[in-house]
Amino acid sequence: MRPSYDLIGGVMRYTIYLIVMGCLLFLYGNCAPVFQTSQLPTYINEQASLSSPLSPVQGSSASAKLCADPAIKMKPIYVGLKRLSRTEINNSINDLFGVDYKLGDKLPLDASVLGFDNNASALTVSFSFLNIVIDESEALLNQAFLNASSRSLILICQTADAACATQVINKFIKKAYHRKITTADTQALLSVYQIRRTAGDTHEAALKVVLRTAISSVEYLYFSVGANGATSSSNRNLSAHELASRLSFFLWGTIPDDELLNLADLGTLQNPEILKAQTLRMLKSSKALYLVNGFASKWLDLDLLNGRTTNLPIFPQFTSQIRTDMIDETKYFLQEVILNDKSPLDLVNANYTFLNDRLASFYGITRAPNTNFTKTDISMTERRGLLGQGSFLTVTSGLSETSVVKRGHMILDKFICASPPPVPDNLQIPESFASLVTAREHSNARLANSSCVGCHRMMDPYGFILEGFGPYGTVRNQMPDGSAVDNLTILPDGRRYTSPKELTQDLAKDENYKYCISKNLMTYALGKMLVSRDETCKAVNVGIQSVSSTSKFSELIFSIVNDVSFKMEGSK
């Protein structure tokens, strides 16, 4: 008698649980960080713990000198066990099966660290997570086998036997697993196929179960980089296939393509010249748009703009169309800098942006009419780089007025990496603050308060320089109460600014900005928050090496790719 599907499915599900849990327990040594039934909180203020010897307050020259130690330069970073993010699962499923099935969207939200959702320490697995993967994989495989192009991608042979199954398995797991496959890998899945055939399944039905098993396995869900490194007491080089996987998920957010895998098979990908050529090739691919959406948009918290209320009586000009235009402006700008290989300094000091007629009119900028987004010269305005764009200026404001605190905090956090600690839960706001009116009055009161001055002496000045832009990024010549715009900025070190252009010009020269953009990009590339002195020194050295007025963004990316921390796994 043929066993029921439910019984077999239940056995398969239980077996997957045991395999995944057993592997993770063996690799991690302790499952507590991996299996949590509740959603992790979003880490908003972890920057506060990064008061390392590299703090900008201490001066970049000291940082550079400290980090020049050859021993630090040659020491790789330990990343540890790392699960694919929801977005990476979506992208790789699309590439593996040729269908746009958003399996990742069905999973619990990924917690973020420093704004990024690909951080190894926050990507957990639970029984409910595995249940969703197993259940959704059935619908995924059914859809893939009904689609002609997907069937041809999967069923690469015509005979309904173990020999054909072996070919299908080998082709699939070569892409799905993040390392070089072995005979044991093939045999494990072939055994599943044979068990299902013995139970009465057709060839295709048995292959569906095999592929479901593969994408529910630790080998697909987790990078083997972390798995092998987690129990190692010494540093090790990544294998060619591991390097291909890390590079592909960094730049494309998905599995390596055939060209990368072929180079990995040949063992030549680690060659610096070949690695650089592949990096440049991948940046020219349409898949590299993921780097803009996966890294840059999350770095800048662009998603916050989607939640901003529109058509308020106090500012009806800020419509849903303008909100969308602001997001598109920033994305087109980021594509120009990152994918068209401009200088990393352009992020803060570019004298161009991307506008359509509607957004140009909203900003009060005159240009040649065009309903599409086009590159627009803004050198005659006070706007420069990201700090002059409506997306940045709006998410750092309140609904009715600007916030020097929010704007200053974001500049420190995202562009200098010197974010102040979070506000204490027990902080008492003096009653006298309630009678204050202007932003300057509020700031002066905070600076005179011993509980506030430590943070606000850094934050507030950076916010004041942008007071010439209203809460939705439009230029204003006076404040809501009719007084003149007060944007005089005096930093703690005595530097004075009276216009945003002066600040952005200095920011582009600041070693702390070079360190910060490198740190954010390296954090994203590795899926690892850089905390210790040695780890943050990596970003200092990359910034010194590859961020200048004459360098290209691809040089910054390759400096990270060619660093030992990208090509190796550090000891635990």
Coordinates of C-alpha atoms in Angstrom, one line a residue:
M1 CA 0.0 0.0 0.0
R2 CA 1.3 3.5 -0.9
P3 CA 2.0 5.6 2.2
S4 CA -0.1 8.8 2.4
Y5 CA 1.4 12.0 1.2
D6 CA 0.7 13.6 4.6
L7 CA 2.7 11.0 6.4
I8 CA 5.6 11.2 4.0
G9 CA 5.4 15.0 4.1
G10 CA 5.5 15.0 7.9
V11 CA 8.5 12.7 7.9
M12 CA 10.3 15.0 5.4
R13 CA 9.4 18.0 7.5
Y14 CA 10.6 16.4 10.7
T15 CA 13.8 15.2 9.0
I16 CA 14.5 18.7 7.7
Y17 CA 14.1 20.1 11.3
L18 CA 16.5 17.6 12.7
I19 CA 19.1 18.2 9.9
V20 CA 18.9 22.0 10.0
M21 CA 18.9 22.2 13.8
G22 CA 21.6 19.6 14.2
C23 CA 23.9 21.3 11.7
L24 CA 23.4 24.7 13.3
L25 CA 24.0 23.3 16.8
F26 CA 27.1 21.6 15.6
L27 CA 28.4 24.7 13.8
Y28 CA 27.4 27.3 16.3
G29 CA 27.9 25.3 19.5
N30 CA 24.9 27.1 21.0
C31 CA 21.6 27.5 19.3
A32 CA 20.4 30.3 21.5
P33 CA 21.5 33.1 19.2
V34 CA 20.0 31.3 16.2
F35 CA 16.5 30.1 17.3
Q36 CA 14.3 32.8 18.8
T37 CA 10.6 32.5 18.5
S38 CA 9.9 36.2 18.9
Q39 CA 10.9 38.9 16.4
L40 CA 14.1 40.6 17.3
P41 CA 13.8 44.4 17.9
T42 CA 15.2 46.7 15.3
Y43 CA 18.6 48.1 16.4
I44 CA 18.3 51.8 15.9
N45 CA 21.1 53.1 18.1
E46 CA 23.8 50.5 18.1
Q47 CA 26.1 53.2 16.8
A48 CA 26.3 54.5 20.3
S49 CA 28.4 51.6 21.2
L50 CA 31.0 52.4 18.6
S51 CA 33.0 54.9 20.6
S52 CA 36.2 53.3 19.4
P53 CA 39.7 54.9 19.1
L54 CA 38.5 56.0 15.6
S55 CA 35.9 58.4 16.9
P56 CA 36.0 61.6 14.8
V57 CA 36.2 63.6 18.0
Q58 CA 39.7 62.3 18.4
G59 CA 40.9 63.4 15.0
S60 CA 41.4 61.4 11.8
S61 CA 45.2 61.7 11.8
A62 CA 45.4 59.8 15.0
S63 CA 43.0 57.2 13.6
A64 CA 45.1 56.8 10.4
K65 CA 48.3 56.4 12.5
L66 CA 46.7 53.9 14.8
C67 CA 45.3 51.8 11.9
A68 CA 48.6 51.7 9.9
D69 CA 49.8 48.7 11.9
P70 CA 50.5 45.9 9.3
A71 CA 49.2 43.4 11.8
I72 CA 45.8 45.1 11.8
K73 CA 45.7 45.4 8.0
M74 CA 46.4 41.6 7.6
K75 CA 43.9 40.5 10.2
P76 CA 40.5 39.3 8.7
I77 CA 37.2 39.8 10.4
Y78 CA 35.1 37.0 12.0
V79 CA 31.6 37.2 10.5
G80 CA 30.1 33.9 11.7
L81 CA 27.0 32.0 10.7
K82 CA 24.9 34.1 8.3
R83 CA 21.4 33.3 7.0
L84 CA 20.1 34.7 3.7
S85 CA 17.9 37.7 4.2
R86 CA 14.3 37.8 2.9
T87 CA 15.4 39.9 -0.1
E88 CA 18.3 37.5 -0.9
I89 CA 15.9 34.6 -0.7
N90 CA 13.5 36.3 -3.2
N91 CA 16.3 37.1 -5.6
S92 CA 18.0 33.7 -5.5
I93 CA 14.6 31.9 -5.8
N94 CA 14.0 33.9 -9.0
D95 CA 17.4 33.0 -10.4
L96 CA 17.2 29.3 -9.4
F97 CA 13.7 28.6 -10.7
G98 CA 13.0 31.4 -13.2
V99 CA 9.8 32.4 -11.5
D100 CA 9.0 35.6 -9.6
Y101 CA 7.8 33.9 -6.5
K102 CA 8.4 36.1 -3.4
L103 CA 9.0 33.3 -0.8
G104 CA 11.1 35.7 1.3
D105 CA 8.1 38.1 1.6
K106 CA 6.2 35.3 3.4
L107 CA 8.8 35.1 6.1
P108 CA 9.0 37.1 9.4
L109 CA 10.6 40.5 8.9
D110 CA 14.4 40.6 9.2
A111 CA 15.7 42.7 12.0
S112 CA 18.0 45.5 10.9
V113 CA 21.4 46.5 12.3
L114 CA 22.6 50.1 11.5
G115 CA 19.7 50.2 8.9
F116 CA 20.8 47.1 7.0
D117 CA 18.7 43.9 7.0
N118 CA 21.6 41.5 6.0
N119 CA 23.4 41.4 9.3
A120 CA 24.5 38.0 10.5
S121 CA 23.8 38.6 14.1
A122 CA 20.2 39.5 13.5
L123 CA 19.2 36.9 10.9
T124 CA 17.6 34.1 12.9
V125 CA 15.8 30.9 12.2
S126 CA 12.8 29.4 14.1
F127 CA 10.5 26.5 13.7
S128 CA 7.9 28.8 12.3
F129 CA 10.5 30.2 9.8
L130 CA 11.2 26.6 8.6
N131 CA 7.5 25.8 8.4
I132 CA 6.9 28.7 6.1
V133 CA 9.9 27.7 3.9
I134 CA 8.7 24.1 3.6
D135 CA 5.1 25.0 3.0
E136 CA 5.7 27.8 0.5
S137 CA 8.3 25.7 -1.4
E138 CA 5.5 23.3 -2.4
A139 CA 3.5 26.2 -4.1
L140 CA 6.8 27.5 -5.6
L141 CA 7.7 24.1 -7.2
N142 CA 4.2 23.7 -8.5
Q143 CA 4.3 27.1 -10.2
A144 CA 7.8 26.4 -11.6
F145 CA 6.8 23.1 -13.1
L146 CA 3.8 24.7 -14.8
N147 CA 5.9 27.4 -16.4
A148 CA 7.5 26.2 -19.7
S149 CA 10.6 28.3 -19.4
S150 CA 11.1 27.3 -15.7
R151 CA 10.6 23.6 -16.5
S152 CA 13.3 23.8 -19.1
L153 CA 15.6 25.5 -16.6
I154 CA 15.0 22.7 -14.1
L155 CA 14.4 19.5 -16.2
I156 CA 17.6 19.4 -18.2
C157 CA 17.2 15.8 -19.2
Q158 CA 14.3 13.7 -20.5
T159 CA 14.6 10.3 -18.9
A160 CA 12.6 9.5 -15.8
D161 CA 15.4 7.8 -13.9
A162 CA 18.1 8.2 -11.2
A163 CA 20.7 9.2 -13.8
C164 CA 18.5 12.2 -14.9
A165 CA 17.7 13.1 -11.3
T166 CA 21.4 13.2 -10.6
Q167 CA 22.0 15.7 -13.4
V168 CA 19.1 17.9 -12.1
I169 CA 20.4 17.7 -8.6
N170 CA 24.0 18.6 -9.5
K171 CA 23.0 21.6 -11.7
F172 CA 20.7 22.9 -9.0
I173 CA 22.8 22.6 -5.9
K174 CA 25.9 24.0 -7.7
K175 CA 24.0 27.3 -7.8
A176 CA 21.9 26.9 -4.6
Y177 CA 24.7 25.9 -2.2
H178 CA 27.2 28.5 -1.4
R179 CA 30.3 26.3 -1.7
K180 CA 31.8 23.6 -3.9
I181 CA 29.4 20.6 -4.0
T182 CA 30.5 17.1 -3.1
T183 CA 29.5 13.6 -4.0
A184 CA 27.9 13.4 -0.6
D185 CA 25.7 16.4 -1.3
T186 CA 24.4 14.7 -4.4
Q187 CA 23.9 11.3 -2.8
A188 CA 21.9 12.8 0.1
L189 CA 19.4 14.4 -2.3
L190 CA 19.4 11.4 -4.6
S191 CA 18.4 9.2 -1.6
V192 CA 15.4 11.5 -1.1
Y193 CA 14.5 11.0 -4.8
Q194 CA 14.8 7.2 -4.5
I195 CA 12.7 7.1 -1.3
R196 CA 9.9 9.0 -3.0
R197 CA 10.0 6.9 -6.2
T198 CA 9.8 3.8 -4.0
A199 CA 6.8 5.3 -2.3
G200 CA 5.1 5.6 -5.6
D201 CA 5.8 9.2 -6.7
T202 CA 6.4 10.0 -10.4
H203 CA 9.8 11.2 -11.5
E204 CA 8.7 14.9 -11.5
A205 CA 6.9 14.6 -8.1
A206 CA 10.0 13.1 -6.6
L207 CA 12.2 15.9 -8.0
K208 CA 9.8 18.5 -6.5
V209 CA 10.4 16.9 -3.1
V210 CA 14.2 16.9 -3.7
L211 CA 14.3 20.6 -4.7
R212 CA 12.0 21.5 -1.7
T213 CA 14.5 19.6 0.5
A214 CA 17.4 21.5 -1.0
I215 CA 16.0 25.0 -0.5
S216 CA 14.9 24.1 3.1
S217 CA 18.4 23.0 4.0
V218 CA 21.1 24.8 5.9
E219 CA 23.3 24.6 2.8
Y220 CA 20.9 27.0 0.9
L221 CA 19.6 29.1 3.8
Y222 CA 23.1 29.8 5.3
F223 CA 26.4 30.8 3.9
S224 CA 28.9 28.1 4.4
V225 CA 31.4 30.9 5.0
G226 CA 30.0 31.4 8.5
A227 CA 29.5 27.7 9.0
N228 CA 33.1 26.7 8.4
G229 CA 34.5 29.7 10.3
A230 CA 32.3 29.4 13.3
T231 CA 34.2 26.4 14.8
S232 CA 37.6 27.4 13.4
S233 CA 40.3 28.6 15.8
S234 CA 42.4 30.1 13.0
N235 CA 41.9 32.4 10.1
R236 CA 41.3 30.8 6.7
N237 CA 41.0 31.7 3.1
L238 CA 37.5 31.5 1.5
S239 CA 37.3 28.8 -1.2
A240 CA 36.7 30.1 -4.7
H241 CA 33.0 29.2 -4.6
E242 CA 32.6 30.9 -1.2
L243 CA 34.2 34.0 -2.6
A244 CA 32.0 33.9 -5.7
S245 CA 28.9 33.7 -3.4
R246 CA 30.0 36.5 -1.1
L247 CA 30.8 38.8 -4.1
S248 CA 27.5 38.0 -5.8
F249 CA 25.4 38.6 -2.8
F250 CA 27.2 41.8 -2.1
L251 CA 26.8 43.4 -5.5
W252 CA 23.7 41.6 -6.8
G253 CA 21.9 40.2 -3.7
T254 CA 21.6 36.8 -5.3
I255 CA 23.5 33.7 -6.3
P256 CA 26.5 33.8 -8.6
D257 CA 26.0 33.5 -12.4
D258 CA 27.6 30.9 -14.6
E259 CA 30.7 33.0 -15.4
L260 CA 31.5 33.4 -11.7
L261 CA 30.9 29.8 -11.0
N262 CA 33.1 28.7 -13.9
L263 CA 36.0 30.8 -12.7
A264 CA 35.4 29.3 -9.2
D265 CA 35.6 25.8 -10.8
L266 CA 38.9 26.7 -12.4
G267 CA 40.2 28.1 -9.1
T268 CA 41.2 31.4 -10.7
L269 CA 38.7 33.8 -9.1
Q270 CA 41.1 34.6 -6.2
N271 CA 43.5 36.1 -8.7
P272 CA 43.3 39.9 -7.9
E273 CA 43.2 40.9 -11.6
I274 CA 40.4 38.4 -12.4
L275 CA 38.6 39.4 -9.2
K276 CA 38.8 43.0 -10.2
A277 CA 37.6 42.3 -13.7
Q278 CA 34.6 40.4 -12.3
T279 CA 33.8 43.1 -9.9
L280 CA 33.7 45.7 -12.7
R281 CA 31.7 43.4 -14.9
M282 CA 29.1 42.8 -12.2
L283 CA 28.8 46.6 -11.5
K284 CA 27.8 47.1 -15.2
S285 CA 25.1 44.5 -15.0
S286 CA 21.4 45.5 -14.5
K287 CA 21.5 43.3 -11.4
A288 CA 23.8 45.9 -9.7
L289 CA 20.7 48.1 -9.2
Y290 CA 20.4 45.9 -6.1
L291 CA 23.4 47.7 -4.6
V292 CA 21.5 51.0 -4.8
N293 CA 18.3 49.5 -3.3
G294 CA 19.9 47.1 -0.9
F295 CA 22.7 49.3 0.4
A296 CA 22.3 52.9 -0.4
S297 CA 18.5 53.2 0.2
K298 CA 18.7 51.5 3.5
W299 CA 21.8 53.4 4.5
L300 CA 19.8 56.6 4.0
D301 CA 16.5 55.3 5.5
L302 CA 14.6 56.1 2.3
D303 CA 11.8 53.8 3.4
L304 CA 10.9 56.4 6.1
L305 CA 9.8 58.8 3.3
N306 CA 7.1 56.3 2.1
G307 CA 5.4 56.8 5.5
R308 CA 5.4 60.6 5.4
T309 CA 1.9 62.1 5.4
T310 CA 1.1 64.1 2.3
N311 CA -1.4 66.9 1.4
L312 CA -1.4 68.4 4.9
P313 CA -3.2 71.7 5.2
I314 CA 0.0 73.3 6.5
F315 CA 1.9 72.3 3.3
P316 CA -0.5 71.0 0.6
Q317 CA 2.2 71.2 -2.1
F318 CA 3.8 68.0 -0.6
T319 CA 1.7 65.5 -2.5
S320 CA 2.1 61.8 -2.9
Q321 CA 3.6 62.5 -6.4
I322 CA 6.2 64.8 -5.0
R323 CA 7.0 62.2 -2.3
T324 CA 7.6 59.6 -5.0
D325 CA 9.6 62.1 -7.1
M326 CA 11.9 62.7 -4.1
I327 CA 12.6 59.0 -3.7
D328 CA 13.2 58.7 -7.4
E329 CA 15.6 61.7 -7.4
T330 CA 17.7 60.1 -4.7
K331 CA 17.7 56.7 -6.5
Y332 CA 18.7 58.1 -9.8
F333 CA 21.4 60.1 -8.1
L334 CA 22.7 57.1 -6.3
Q335 CA 22.7 55.1 -9.6
E336 CA 24.8 57.9 -11.2
V337 CA 27.4 57.9 -8.4
I338 CA 27.6 54.2 -7.8
L339 CA 26.9 52.5 -11.1
N340 CA 28.2 55.2 -13.4
D341 CA 31.3 55.3 -11.3
K342 CA 31.6 58.8 -10.0
S343 CA 33.6 59.9 -7.0
P344 CA 32.3 58.8 -3.6
L345 CA 32.7 62.4 -2.6
D346 CA 29.8 63.3 -4.9
L347 CA 27.5 61.7 -2.4
V348 CA 27.9 64.8 -0.3
N349 CA 29.2 67.5 -2.6
A350 CA 27.9 66.9 -6.1
N351 CA 26.7 70.0 -8.0
Y352 CA 24.1 68.0 -9.9
T353 CA 21.0 66.0 -9.2
F354 CA 18.1 64.3 -11.1
L355 CA 14.9 66.2 -11.5
N356 CA 11.7 66.0 -13.6
D357 CA 9.5 69.1 -14.3
R358 CA 7.3 68.6 -11.2
L359 CA 10.1 68.3 -8.7
A360 CA 12.1 71.1 -10.3
S361 CA 9.1 73.4 -9.9
F362 CA 8.6 72.3 -6.3
Y363 CA 12.2 73.2 -5.6
G364 CA 12.1 76.4 -7.5
I365 CA 14.8 75.4 -9.9
T366 CA 14.7 76.6 -13.5
R367 CA 15.8 74.1 -16.2
A368 CA 15.0 72.8 -19.7
P369 CA 11.5 71.3 -19.6
N370 CA 11.4 67.5 -19.4
T371 CA 8.7 65.3 -17.8
N372 CA 11.4 62.6 -17.3
F373 CA 14.1 62.6 -14.7
T374 CA 17.3 64.1 -16.2
K375 CA 20.6 65.1 -14.8
T376 CA 20.4 68.7 -13.7
D377 CA 23.1 71.2 -12.9
I378 CA 22.4 72.8 -9.4
S379 CA 25.8 74.7 -9.1
M380 CA 23.9 78.0 -8.8
T381 CA 21.9 76.8 -5.8
E382 CA 22.8 76.0 -2.2
R383 CA 22.0 72.3 -2.8
R384 CA 24.8 69.8 -2.9
G385 CA 24.7 66.0 -2.9
L386 CA 22.4 64.1 -0.7
L387 CA 22.1 66.8 2.0
G388 CA 20.3 69.1 -0.5
Q389 CA 17.7 66.5 -1.7
G390 CA 14.1 66.6 -0.5
S391 CA 14.3 63.0 0.7
F392 CA 17.0 63.7 3.2
L393 CA 15.5 67.1 4.2
T394 CA 12.0 65.7 4.7
V395 CA 12.7 62.5 6.7
T396 CA 14.8 64.7 9.1
S397 CA 12.0 67.1 9.7
G398 CA 8.7 67.2 11.6
L399 CA 5.4 67.5 9.8
S400 CA 5.2 71.2 10.3
E401 CA 8.7 72.4 11.0
T402 CA 12.4 71.5 10.5
S403 CA 14.4 69.8 13.3
V404 CA 18.0 70.8 13.8
V405 CA 18.3 67.8 16.1
K406 CA 17.1 65.2 13.5
R407 CA 19.1 66.7 10.7
G408 CA 22.3 67.1 12.8
H409 CA 21.9 63.6 14.1
M410 CA 21.6 62.1 10.7
I411 CA 24.6 63.9 9.4
L412 CA 26.7 62.7 12.3
D413 CA 25.2 59.2 12.0
K414 CA 25.3 58.5 8.3
F415 CA 28.1 60.7 7.1
I416 CA 30.6 61.0 9.9
C417 CA 29.8 57.8 12.0
A418 CA 29.8 59.7 15.2
S419 CA 26.2 59.2 16.3
P420 CA 25.5 60.3 19.9
P421 CA 24.0 57.8 22.3
P422 CA 20.2 57.5 22.6
V423 CA 18.2 59.8 24.9
P424 CA 18.2 58.3 28.4
D425 CA 14.7 57.0 29.4
N426 CA 14.8 59.0 32.6
L427 CA 15.8 62.3 31.1
Q428 CA 13.7 65.2 32.6
I429 CA 12.9 68.1 30.3
P430 CA 13.1 71.3 32.2
E431 CA 9.7 73.1 32.4
S432 CA 11.4 76.3 31.2
F433 CA 11.8 74.7 27.8
A434 CA 8.1 74.9 27.1
S435 CA 8.2 78.7 26.8
L436 CA 11.0 78.7 24.2
V437 CA 10.0 79.6 20.6
T438 CA 12.8 79.5 18.1
A439 CA 15.2 76.6 17.2
R440 CA 18.1 78.7 18.4
E441 CA 16.5 79.4 21.8
H442 CA 15.8 75.7 22.2
S443 CA 19.4 74.9 21.2
N444 CA 20.9 77.4 23.6
A445 CA 18.9 76.0 26.4
R446 CA 20.1 72.5 25.6
L447 CA 23.7 73.6 25.5
A448 CA 23.3 75.3 28.9
N449 CA 21.9 72.1 30.4
S450 CA 24.5 69.6 31.7
S451 CA 22.3 66.6 30.8
C452 CA 22.0 67.8 27.2
V453 CA 25.1 69.6 26.2
G454 CA 27.3 66.5 25.6
C455 CA 25.2 65.4 22.6
H456 CA 23.7 68.6 21.4
R457 CA 27.0 70.5 21.1
M458 CA 27.7 68.1 18.2
M459 CA 24.3 67.6 16.7
D460 CA 22.7 71.0 16.7
P461 CA 25.3 72.9 14.7
Y462 CA 25.1 70.5 11.8
G463 CA 21.3 70.9 11.8
F464 CA 21.4 74.7 11.7
I465 CA 23.3 74.9 8.5
L466 CA 20.3 73.4 6.7
E467 CA 17.7 75.8 8.2
G468 CA 17.4 77.6 4.8
F469 CA 15.5 74.5 3.6
G470 CA 12.0 74.0 5.0
P471 CA 10.5 70.8 6.4
Y472 CA 9.9 69.5 2.8
G473 CA 13.1 70.6 1.2
T474 CA 12.0 73.9 -0.3
V475 CA 14.1 77.0 0.0
R476 CA 12.8 79.5 2.5
N477 CA 14.0 83.1 3.2
Q478 CA 12.3 83.5 6.6
M479 CA 11.1 81.3 9.4
P480 CA 7.4 80.6 10.1
D481 CA 7.3 83.5 12.7
G482 CA 8.6 85.9 10.1
S483 CA 12.2 86.1 11.5
A484 CA 15.2 85.8 9.2
V485 CA 16.6 82.3 8.6
D486 CA 19.2 81.5 11.3
N487 CA 21.7 79.1 9.8
L488 CA 24.9 80.2 11.4
T489 CA 26.9 77.1 12.3
I490 CA 29.9 77.0 14.7
L491 CA 31.2 73.5 15.3
P492 CA 32.9 72.5 18.6
D493 CA 36.3 72.8 17.0
G494 CA 35.6 76.4 15.9
R495 CA 34.8 75.9 12.2
R496 CA 32.1 78.4 11.0
Y497 CA 29.7 78.0 8.2
T498 CA 27.0 80.3 6.8
S499 CA 25.9 78.2 3.8
P500 CA 25.3 74.5 3.1
K501 CA 27.9 74.6 0.3
E502 CA 30.6 75.5 2.8
L503 CA 29.7 72.5 4.9
T504 CA 29.5 70.0 2.1
Q505 CA 32.8 71.2 0.6
D506 CA 34.5 70.6 4.0
L507 CA 32.7 67.3 4.5
A508 CA 34.1 66.0 1.2
K509 CA 37.6 66.7 2.5
D510 CA 37.0 65.2 5.9
E511 CA 38.8 62.0 6.6
N512 CA 35.9 61.0 8.9
Y513 CA 33.5 61.0 5.9
K514 CA 35.9 58.8 4.0
Y515 CA 36.0 56.4 6.9
C516 CA 32.3 56.5 7.4
I517 CA 31.2 55.7 3.8
S518 CA 33.8 52.9 3.8
K519 CA 32.5 51.6 7.1
N520 CA 28.9 51.6 6.0
L521 CA 29.7 49.8 2.7
M522 CA 32.0 47.3 4.4
T523 CA 29.3 46.6 7.1
Y524 CA 26.9 45.9 4.3
A525 CA 29.3 43.8 2.2
L526 CA 30.2 41.5 5.1
G527 CA 26.9 41.5 6.9
K528 CA 28.8 42.3 10.0
M529 CA 28.7 45.4 12.3
L530 CA 32.3 46.7 12.7
V531 CA 32.8 47.4 16.4
S532 CA 36.3 46.6 17.7
R533 CA 39.3 48.7 17.0
D534 CA 40.8 46.3 14.5
E535 CA 37.4 46.0 12.7
T536 CA 36.9 49.7 12.4
C537 CA 40.5 50.2 11.3
K538 CA 39.6 48.2 8.2
A539 CA 37.2 50.9 7.2
V540 CA 39.7 53.7 8.0
N541 CA 42.4 52.0 5.8
V542 CA 39.9 51.4 2.9
G543 CA 38.8 55.0 3.1
I544 CA 42.3 56.4 3.0
Q545 CA 43.2 54.1 0.1
S546 CA 40.2 54.6 -2.2
V547 CA 38.1 57.7 -1.4
S548 CA 39.4 61.0 -2.9
S549 CA 38.4 63.7 -5.4
T550 CA 39.9 61.7 -8.2
S551 CA 38.8 58.2 -7.2
K552 CA 35.9 56.3 -8.6
F553 CA 33.2 54.5 -6.7
S554 CA 34.3 51.2 -8.2
E555 CA 37.7 51.7 -6.5
L556 CA 36.0 51.9 -3.1
I557 CA 34.0 48.7 -3.9
F558 CA 37.1 46.8 -5.0
S559 CA 39.2 48.0 -2.1
I560 CA 36.6 46.2 0.1
V561 CA 36.4 43.1 -2.2
N562 CA 40.2 42.8 -2.2
D563 CA 40.6 43.3 1.5
V564 CA 41.5 40.2 3.6
S565 CA 38.3 40.5 5.5
F566 CA 36.3 39.9 2.3
K567 CA 38.5 37.1 1.0
M568 CA 39.0 35.4 4.3
E569 CA 37.1 34.4 7.4
G570 CA 38.6 35.4 10.7
S571 CA 38.9 33.1 13.7
K572 CA 36.1 33.2 16.3

